[in-house]
mmCIF file of C-alpha atoms in Angstrom:
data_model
loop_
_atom_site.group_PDB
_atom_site.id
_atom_site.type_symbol
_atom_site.label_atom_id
_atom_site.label_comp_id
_atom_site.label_asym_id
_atom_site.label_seq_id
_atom_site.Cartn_x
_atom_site.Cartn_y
_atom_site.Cartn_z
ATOM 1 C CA UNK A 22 0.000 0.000 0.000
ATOM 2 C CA UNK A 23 1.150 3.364 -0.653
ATOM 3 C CA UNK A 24 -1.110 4.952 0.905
ATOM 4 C CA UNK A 25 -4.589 5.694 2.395
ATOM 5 C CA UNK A 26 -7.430 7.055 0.876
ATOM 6 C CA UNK A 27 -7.705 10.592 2.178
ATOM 7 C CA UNK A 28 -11.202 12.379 -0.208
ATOM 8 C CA UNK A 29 -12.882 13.301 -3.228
ATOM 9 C CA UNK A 30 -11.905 16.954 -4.167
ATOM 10 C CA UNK A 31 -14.798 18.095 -6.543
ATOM 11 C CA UNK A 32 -14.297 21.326 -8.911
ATOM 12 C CA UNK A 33 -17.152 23.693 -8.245
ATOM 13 C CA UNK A 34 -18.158 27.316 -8.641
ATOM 14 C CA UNK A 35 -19.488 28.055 -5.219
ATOM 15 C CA UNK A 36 -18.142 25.660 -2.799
ATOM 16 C CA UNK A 37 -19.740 26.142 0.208
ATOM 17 C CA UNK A 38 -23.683 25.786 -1.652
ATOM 18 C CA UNK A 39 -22.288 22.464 -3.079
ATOM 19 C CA UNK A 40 -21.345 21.332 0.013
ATOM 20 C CA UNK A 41 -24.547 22.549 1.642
ATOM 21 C CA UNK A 42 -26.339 20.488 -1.407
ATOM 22 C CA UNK A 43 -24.843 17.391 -0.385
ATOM 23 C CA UNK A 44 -24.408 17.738 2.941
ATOM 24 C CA UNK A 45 -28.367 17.689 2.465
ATOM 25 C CA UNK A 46 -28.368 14.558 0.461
ATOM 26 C CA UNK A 47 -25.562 12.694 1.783
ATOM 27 C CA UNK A 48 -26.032 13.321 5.827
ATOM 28 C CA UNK A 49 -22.819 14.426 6.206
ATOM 29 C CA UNK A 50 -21.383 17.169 8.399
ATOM 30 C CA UNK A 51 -18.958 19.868 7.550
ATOM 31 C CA UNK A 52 -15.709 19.600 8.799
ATOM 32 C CA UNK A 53 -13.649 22.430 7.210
ATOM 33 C CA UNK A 54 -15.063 25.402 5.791
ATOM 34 C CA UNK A 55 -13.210 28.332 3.915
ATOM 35 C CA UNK A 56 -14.688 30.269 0.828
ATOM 36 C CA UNK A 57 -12.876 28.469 -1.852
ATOM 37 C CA UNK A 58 -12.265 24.862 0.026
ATOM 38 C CA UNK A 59 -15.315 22.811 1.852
ATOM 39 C CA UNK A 60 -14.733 19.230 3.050
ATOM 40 C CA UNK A 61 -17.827 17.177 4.086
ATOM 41 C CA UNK A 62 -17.502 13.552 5.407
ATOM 42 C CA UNK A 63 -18.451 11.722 8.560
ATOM 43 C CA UNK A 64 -16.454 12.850 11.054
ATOM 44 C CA UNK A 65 -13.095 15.000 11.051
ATOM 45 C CA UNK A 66 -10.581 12.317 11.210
ATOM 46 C CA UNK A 67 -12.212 10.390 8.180
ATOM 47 C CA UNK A 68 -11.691 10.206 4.630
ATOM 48 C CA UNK A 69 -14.481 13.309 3.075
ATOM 49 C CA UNK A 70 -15.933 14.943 -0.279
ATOM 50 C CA UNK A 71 -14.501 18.651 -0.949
ATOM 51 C CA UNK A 72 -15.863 21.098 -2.800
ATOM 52 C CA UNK A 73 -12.764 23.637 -4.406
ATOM 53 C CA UNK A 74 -13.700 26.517 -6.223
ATOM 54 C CA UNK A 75 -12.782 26.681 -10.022
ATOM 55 C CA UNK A 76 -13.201 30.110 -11.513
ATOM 56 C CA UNK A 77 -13.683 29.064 -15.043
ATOM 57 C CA UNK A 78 -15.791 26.141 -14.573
ATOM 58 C CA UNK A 79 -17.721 24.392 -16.907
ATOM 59 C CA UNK A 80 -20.353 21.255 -15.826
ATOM 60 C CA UNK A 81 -19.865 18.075 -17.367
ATOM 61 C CA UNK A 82 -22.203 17.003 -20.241
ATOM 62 C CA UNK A 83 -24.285 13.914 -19.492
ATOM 63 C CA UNK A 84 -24.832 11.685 -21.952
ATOM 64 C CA UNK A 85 -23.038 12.734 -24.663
ATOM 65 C CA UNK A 86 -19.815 14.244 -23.161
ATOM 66 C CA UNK A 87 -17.370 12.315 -20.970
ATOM 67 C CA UNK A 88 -18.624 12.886 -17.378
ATOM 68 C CA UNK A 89 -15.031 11.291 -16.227
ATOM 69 C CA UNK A 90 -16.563 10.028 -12.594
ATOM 70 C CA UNK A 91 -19.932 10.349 -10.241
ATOM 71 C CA UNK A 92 -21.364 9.484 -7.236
ATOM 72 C CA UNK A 93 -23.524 6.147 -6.975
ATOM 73 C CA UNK A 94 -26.173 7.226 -3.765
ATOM 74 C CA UNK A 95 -27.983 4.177 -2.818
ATOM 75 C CA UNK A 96 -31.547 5.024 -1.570
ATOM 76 C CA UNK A 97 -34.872 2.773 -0.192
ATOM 77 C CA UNK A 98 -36.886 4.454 -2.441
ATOM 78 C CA UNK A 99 -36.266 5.970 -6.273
ATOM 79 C CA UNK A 100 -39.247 7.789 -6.368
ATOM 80 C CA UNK A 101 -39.380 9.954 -3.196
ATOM 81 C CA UNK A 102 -35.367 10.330 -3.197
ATOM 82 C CA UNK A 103 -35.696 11.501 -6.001
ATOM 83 C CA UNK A 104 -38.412 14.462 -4.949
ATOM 84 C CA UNK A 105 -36.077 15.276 -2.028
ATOM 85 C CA UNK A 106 -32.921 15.459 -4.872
ATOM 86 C CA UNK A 107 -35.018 18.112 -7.005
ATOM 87 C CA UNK A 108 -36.376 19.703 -3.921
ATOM 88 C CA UNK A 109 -32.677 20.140 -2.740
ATOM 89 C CA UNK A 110 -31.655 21.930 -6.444
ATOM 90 C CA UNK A 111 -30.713 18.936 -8.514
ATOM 91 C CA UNK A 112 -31.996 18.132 -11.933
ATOM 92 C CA UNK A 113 -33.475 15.082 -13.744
ATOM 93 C CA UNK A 114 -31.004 13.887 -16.615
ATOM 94 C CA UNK A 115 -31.357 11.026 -19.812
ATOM 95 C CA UNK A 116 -30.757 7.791 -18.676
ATOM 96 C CA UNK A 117 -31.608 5.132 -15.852
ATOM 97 C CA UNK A 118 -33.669 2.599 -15.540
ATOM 98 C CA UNK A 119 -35.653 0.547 -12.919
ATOM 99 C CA UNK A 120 -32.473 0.009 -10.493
ATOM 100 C CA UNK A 121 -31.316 3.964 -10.888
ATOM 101 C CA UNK A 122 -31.805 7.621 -11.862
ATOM 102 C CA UNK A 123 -29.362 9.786 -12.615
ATOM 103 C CA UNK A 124 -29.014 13.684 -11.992
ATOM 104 C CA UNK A 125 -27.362 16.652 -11.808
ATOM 105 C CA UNK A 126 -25.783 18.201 -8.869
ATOM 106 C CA UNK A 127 -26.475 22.121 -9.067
ATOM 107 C CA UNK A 128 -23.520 22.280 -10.276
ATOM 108 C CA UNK A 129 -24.033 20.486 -13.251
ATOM 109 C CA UNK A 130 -22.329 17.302 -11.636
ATOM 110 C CA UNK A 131 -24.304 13.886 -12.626
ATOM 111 C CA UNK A 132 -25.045 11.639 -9.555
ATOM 112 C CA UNK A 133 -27.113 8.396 -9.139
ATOM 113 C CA UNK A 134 -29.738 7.563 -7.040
ATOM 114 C CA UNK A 135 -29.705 4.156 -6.949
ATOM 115 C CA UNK A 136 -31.620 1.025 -5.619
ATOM 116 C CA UNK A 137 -30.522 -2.378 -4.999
#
């Protein structure tokens, strides 16, 4: 091993709303805040997701442009997670099926909601 798996840094416009937005949908607490640098995870002292600020950024296209990575979020139920995802700012995108949904961060980041 070369090392340990530390986070997820995530290129943003406004850090501190995308961490709010998944702090929302993930249950997760913040655990450093600055204006261009949020980390959310469980606790302080384990690995997190962080939110930098990009000032030229540009969302990922979904399907037709390489997203490069997202987040799988496993959920009870498709239908009302997905109410509580809109409700929190995301947005329904092409594609899915009867196990998962996928969306949009408001960032423009795609994210499943997913059922298994």
């Amino acid at each position: 091993m070369i090392g340990k798996w530390h986070g997820l840094v995530v290129d943003c416009p406004d850090p501190r709303a995308l961490a709010e937005f998944y702090e929302e949908l993930l249950g997760m607490i913040r655990v450093q805040d600055g204006p261009d640098f949020v980390v959310i995870g469980d606790a302080p002292d384990r690995p997190g997701i962080a939110f930098q600020r990009v000032a030229d950024w540009r969302p990922p296209g979904w399907p037709s442009e390489s997203a490069q990575m997202h987040i799988d979020v496993r959920v009870d139920d498709l239908a009302r997670a997905g109410e509580l995802a809109l409700a929190l700012g995301a947005t329904r995108l092409d594609g899915g099926g009867d196990r998962f949904r996928v969306y949009a961060d408001p960032a423009g980041h795609p994210f499943c909601l997913v059922h298994w």
